[in-house]
Structures are given as C-alpha cells and as structure tokens.
mmCIF file of N, CA and C in Angstrom:
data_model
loop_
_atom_site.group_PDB
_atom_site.id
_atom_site.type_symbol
_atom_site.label_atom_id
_atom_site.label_comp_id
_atom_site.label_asym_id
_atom_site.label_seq_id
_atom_site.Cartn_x
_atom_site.Cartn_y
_atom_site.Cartn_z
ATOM 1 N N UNK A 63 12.322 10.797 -21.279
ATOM 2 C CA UNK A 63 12.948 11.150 -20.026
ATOM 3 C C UNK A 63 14.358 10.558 -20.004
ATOM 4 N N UNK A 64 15.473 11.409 -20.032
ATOM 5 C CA UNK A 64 17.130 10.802 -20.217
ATOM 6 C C UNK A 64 16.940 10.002 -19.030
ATOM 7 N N UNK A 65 16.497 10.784 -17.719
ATOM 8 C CA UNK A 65 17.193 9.660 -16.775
ATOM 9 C C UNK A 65 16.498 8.227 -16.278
ATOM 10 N N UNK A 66 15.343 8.192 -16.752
ATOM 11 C CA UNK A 66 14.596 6.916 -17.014
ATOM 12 C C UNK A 66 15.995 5.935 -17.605
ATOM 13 N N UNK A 67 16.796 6.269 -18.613
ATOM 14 C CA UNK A 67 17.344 5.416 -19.361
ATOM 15 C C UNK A 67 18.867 5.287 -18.883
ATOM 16 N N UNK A 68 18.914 6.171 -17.954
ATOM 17 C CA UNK A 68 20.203 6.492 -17.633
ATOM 18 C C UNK A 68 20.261 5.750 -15.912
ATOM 19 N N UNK A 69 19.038 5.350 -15.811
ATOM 20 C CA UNK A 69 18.839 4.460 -14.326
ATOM 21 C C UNK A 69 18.775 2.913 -14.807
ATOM 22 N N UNK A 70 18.313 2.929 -16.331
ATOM 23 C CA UNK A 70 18.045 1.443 -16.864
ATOM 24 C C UNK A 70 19.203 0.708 -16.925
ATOM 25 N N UNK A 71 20.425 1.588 -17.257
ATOM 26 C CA UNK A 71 21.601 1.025 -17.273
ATOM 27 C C UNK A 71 22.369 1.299 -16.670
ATOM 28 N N UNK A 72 22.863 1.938 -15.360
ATOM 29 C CA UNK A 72 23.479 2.625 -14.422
ATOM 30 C C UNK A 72 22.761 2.644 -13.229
ATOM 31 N N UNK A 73 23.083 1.695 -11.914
ATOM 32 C CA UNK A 73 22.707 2.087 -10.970
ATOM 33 C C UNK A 73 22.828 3.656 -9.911
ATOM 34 N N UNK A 74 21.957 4.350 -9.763
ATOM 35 C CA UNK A 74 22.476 5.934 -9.533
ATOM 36 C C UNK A 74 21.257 6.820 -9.047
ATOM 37 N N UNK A 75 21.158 7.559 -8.544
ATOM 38 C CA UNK A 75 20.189 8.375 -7.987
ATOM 39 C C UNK A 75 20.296 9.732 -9.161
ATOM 40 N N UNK A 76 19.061 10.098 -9.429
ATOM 41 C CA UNK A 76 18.673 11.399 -10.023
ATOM 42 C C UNK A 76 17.938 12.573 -9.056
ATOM 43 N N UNK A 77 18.598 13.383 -9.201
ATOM 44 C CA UNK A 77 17.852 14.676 -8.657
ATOM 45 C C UNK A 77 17.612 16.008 -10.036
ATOM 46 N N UNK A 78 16.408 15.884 -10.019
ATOM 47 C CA UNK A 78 15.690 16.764 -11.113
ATOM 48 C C UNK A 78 15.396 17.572 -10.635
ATOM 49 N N UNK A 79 15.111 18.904 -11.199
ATOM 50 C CA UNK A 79 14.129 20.356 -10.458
ATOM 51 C C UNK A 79 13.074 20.566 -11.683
ATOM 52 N N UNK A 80 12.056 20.317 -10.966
ATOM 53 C CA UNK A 80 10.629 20.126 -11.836
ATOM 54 C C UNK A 80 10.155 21.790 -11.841
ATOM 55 N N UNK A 81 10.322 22.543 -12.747
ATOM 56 C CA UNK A 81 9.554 23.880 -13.254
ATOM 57 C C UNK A 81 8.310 23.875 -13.821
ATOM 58 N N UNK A 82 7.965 23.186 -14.220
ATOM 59 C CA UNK A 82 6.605 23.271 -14.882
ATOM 60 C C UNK A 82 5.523 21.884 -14.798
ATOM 61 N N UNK A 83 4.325 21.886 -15.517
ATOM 62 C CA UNK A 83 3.684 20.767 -15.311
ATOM 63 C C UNK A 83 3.460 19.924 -16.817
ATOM 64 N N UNK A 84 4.322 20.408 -17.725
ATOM 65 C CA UNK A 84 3.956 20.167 -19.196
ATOM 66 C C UNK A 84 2.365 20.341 -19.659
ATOM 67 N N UNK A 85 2.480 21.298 -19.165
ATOM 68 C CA UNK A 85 0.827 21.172 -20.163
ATOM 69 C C UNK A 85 1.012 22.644 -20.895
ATOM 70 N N UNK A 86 -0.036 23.127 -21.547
ATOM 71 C CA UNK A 86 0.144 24.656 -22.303
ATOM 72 C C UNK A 86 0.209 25.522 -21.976
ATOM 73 N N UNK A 87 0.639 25.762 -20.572
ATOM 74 C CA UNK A 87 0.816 26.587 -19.867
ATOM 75 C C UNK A 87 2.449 26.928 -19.731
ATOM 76 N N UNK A 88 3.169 25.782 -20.178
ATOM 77 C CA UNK A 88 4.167 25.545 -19.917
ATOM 78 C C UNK A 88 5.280 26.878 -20.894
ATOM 79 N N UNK A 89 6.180 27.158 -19.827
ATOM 80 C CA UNK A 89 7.142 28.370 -20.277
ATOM 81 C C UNK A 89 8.637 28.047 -19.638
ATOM 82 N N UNK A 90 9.598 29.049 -19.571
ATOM 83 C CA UNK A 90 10.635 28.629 -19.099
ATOM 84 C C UNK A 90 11.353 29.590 -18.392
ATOM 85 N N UNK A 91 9.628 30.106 -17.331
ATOM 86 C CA UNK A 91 9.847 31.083 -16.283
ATOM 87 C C UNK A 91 11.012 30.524 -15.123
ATOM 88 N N UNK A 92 10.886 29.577 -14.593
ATOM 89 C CA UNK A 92 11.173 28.946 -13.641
ATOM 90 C C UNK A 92 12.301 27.936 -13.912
ATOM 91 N N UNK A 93 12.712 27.674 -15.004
ATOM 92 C CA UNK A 93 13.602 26.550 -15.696
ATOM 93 C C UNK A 93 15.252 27.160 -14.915
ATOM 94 N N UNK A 94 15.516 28.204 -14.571
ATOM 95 C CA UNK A 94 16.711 28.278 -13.972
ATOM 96 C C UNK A 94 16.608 27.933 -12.575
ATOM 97 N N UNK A 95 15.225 28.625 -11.773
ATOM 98 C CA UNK A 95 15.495 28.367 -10.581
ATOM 99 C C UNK A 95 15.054 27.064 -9.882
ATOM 100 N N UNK A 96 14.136 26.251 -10.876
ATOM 101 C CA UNK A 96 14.312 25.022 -11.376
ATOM 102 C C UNK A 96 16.205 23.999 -10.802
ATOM 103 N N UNK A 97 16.559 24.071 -11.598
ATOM 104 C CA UNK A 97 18.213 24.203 -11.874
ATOM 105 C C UNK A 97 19.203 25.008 -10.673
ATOM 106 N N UNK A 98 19.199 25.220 -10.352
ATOM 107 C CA UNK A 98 19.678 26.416 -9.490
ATOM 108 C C UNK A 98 19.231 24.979 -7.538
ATOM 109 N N UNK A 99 17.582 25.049 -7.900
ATOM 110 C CA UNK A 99 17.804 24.199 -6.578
ATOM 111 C C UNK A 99 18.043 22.726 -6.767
ATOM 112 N N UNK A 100 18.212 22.261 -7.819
ATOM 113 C CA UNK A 100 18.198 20.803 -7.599
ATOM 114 C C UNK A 100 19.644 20.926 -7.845
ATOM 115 N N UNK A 101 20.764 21.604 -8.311
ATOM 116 C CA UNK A 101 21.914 21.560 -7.710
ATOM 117 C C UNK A 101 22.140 22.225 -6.119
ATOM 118 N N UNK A 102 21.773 22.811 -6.221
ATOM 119 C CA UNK A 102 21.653 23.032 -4.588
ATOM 120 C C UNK A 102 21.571 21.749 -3.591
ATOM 121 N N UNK A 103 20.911 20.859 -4.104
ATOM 122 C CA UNK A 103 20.273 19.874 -3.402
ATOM 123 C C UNK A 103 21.275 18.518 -3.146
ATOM 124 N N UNK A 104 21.480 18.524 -4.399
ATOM 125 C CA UNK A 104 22.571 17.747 -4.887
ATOM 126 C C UNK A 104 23.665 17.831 -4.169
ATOM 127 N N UNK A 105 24.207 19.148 -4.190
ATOM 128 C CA UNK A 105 25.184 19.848 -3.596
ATOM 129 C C UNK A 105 25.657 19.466 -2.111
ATOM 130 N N UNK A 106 24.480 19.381 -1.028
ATOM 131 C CA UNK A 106 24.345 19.378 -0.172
ATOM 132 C C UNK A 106 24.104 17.960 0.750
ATOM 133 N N UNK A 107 23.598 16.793 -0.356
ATOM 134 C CA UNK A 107 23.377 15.501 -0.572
ATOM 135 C C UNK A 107 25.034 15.082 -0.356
ATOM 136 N N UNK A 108 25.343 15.392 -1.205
ATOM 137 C CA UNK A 108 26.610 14.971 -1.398
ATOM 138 C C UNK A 108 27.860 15.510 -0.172
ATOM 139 N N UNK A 109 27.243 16.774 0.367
ATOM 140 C CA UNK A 109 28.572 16.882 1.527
ATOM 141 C C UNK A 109 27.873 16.079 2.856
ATOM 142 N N UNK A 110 26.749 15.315 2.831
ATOM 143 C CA UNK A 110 26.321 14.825 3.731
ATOM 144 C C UNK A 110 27.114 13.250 3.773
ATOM 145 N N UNK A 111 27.993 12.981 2.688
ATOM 146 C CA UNK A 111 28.640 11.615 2.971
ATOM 147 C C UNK A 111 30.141 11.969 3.149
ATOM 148 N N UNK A 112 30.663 11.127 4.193
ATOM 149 C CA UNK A 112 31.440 10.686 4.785
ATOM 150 C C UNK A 112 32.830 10.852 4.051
#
C-alpha cells in the first residue's frame, strides 16, 4: 500500500477510491469511477479551507 508509507514519513491525509474487494472477482470495471470520485472528493475537501 504506497500510502501506508507515504503517511510513515509525511504527515498528510489520503483519500483513496476503493473499486474492488481484492479477491478473484476482482476486475477494473469500476477503477475509473473509482478515481473519478475520490478526486471529486478531494476536490471539494480542499475548497472547503479557508
């Protein structure tokens, strides 16, 4: 997990968009809209400061 390691040494908030559950089911139906809302989120996080 990058941002496990990227919090170990950088104090910082992560926003991920979780598409799947890793198991064998796993595809990369959802991997944009995935992506799509956790910048969204981000997006919106961020015009919420001052």
């Amino acid at each position: 997990m990058e941002a496990a390691g990227l919090m170990n040494s950088f104090p910082c908030l992560v926003v991920r968009g979780i598409c799947d559950y890793a198991d064998s089911h796993k595809n990369k139906r959802w991997q944009l809209y995935a992506a799509a809302t956790a910048a969204a989120y981000a997006k919106g996080l961020l015009d919420m400061i001052p």
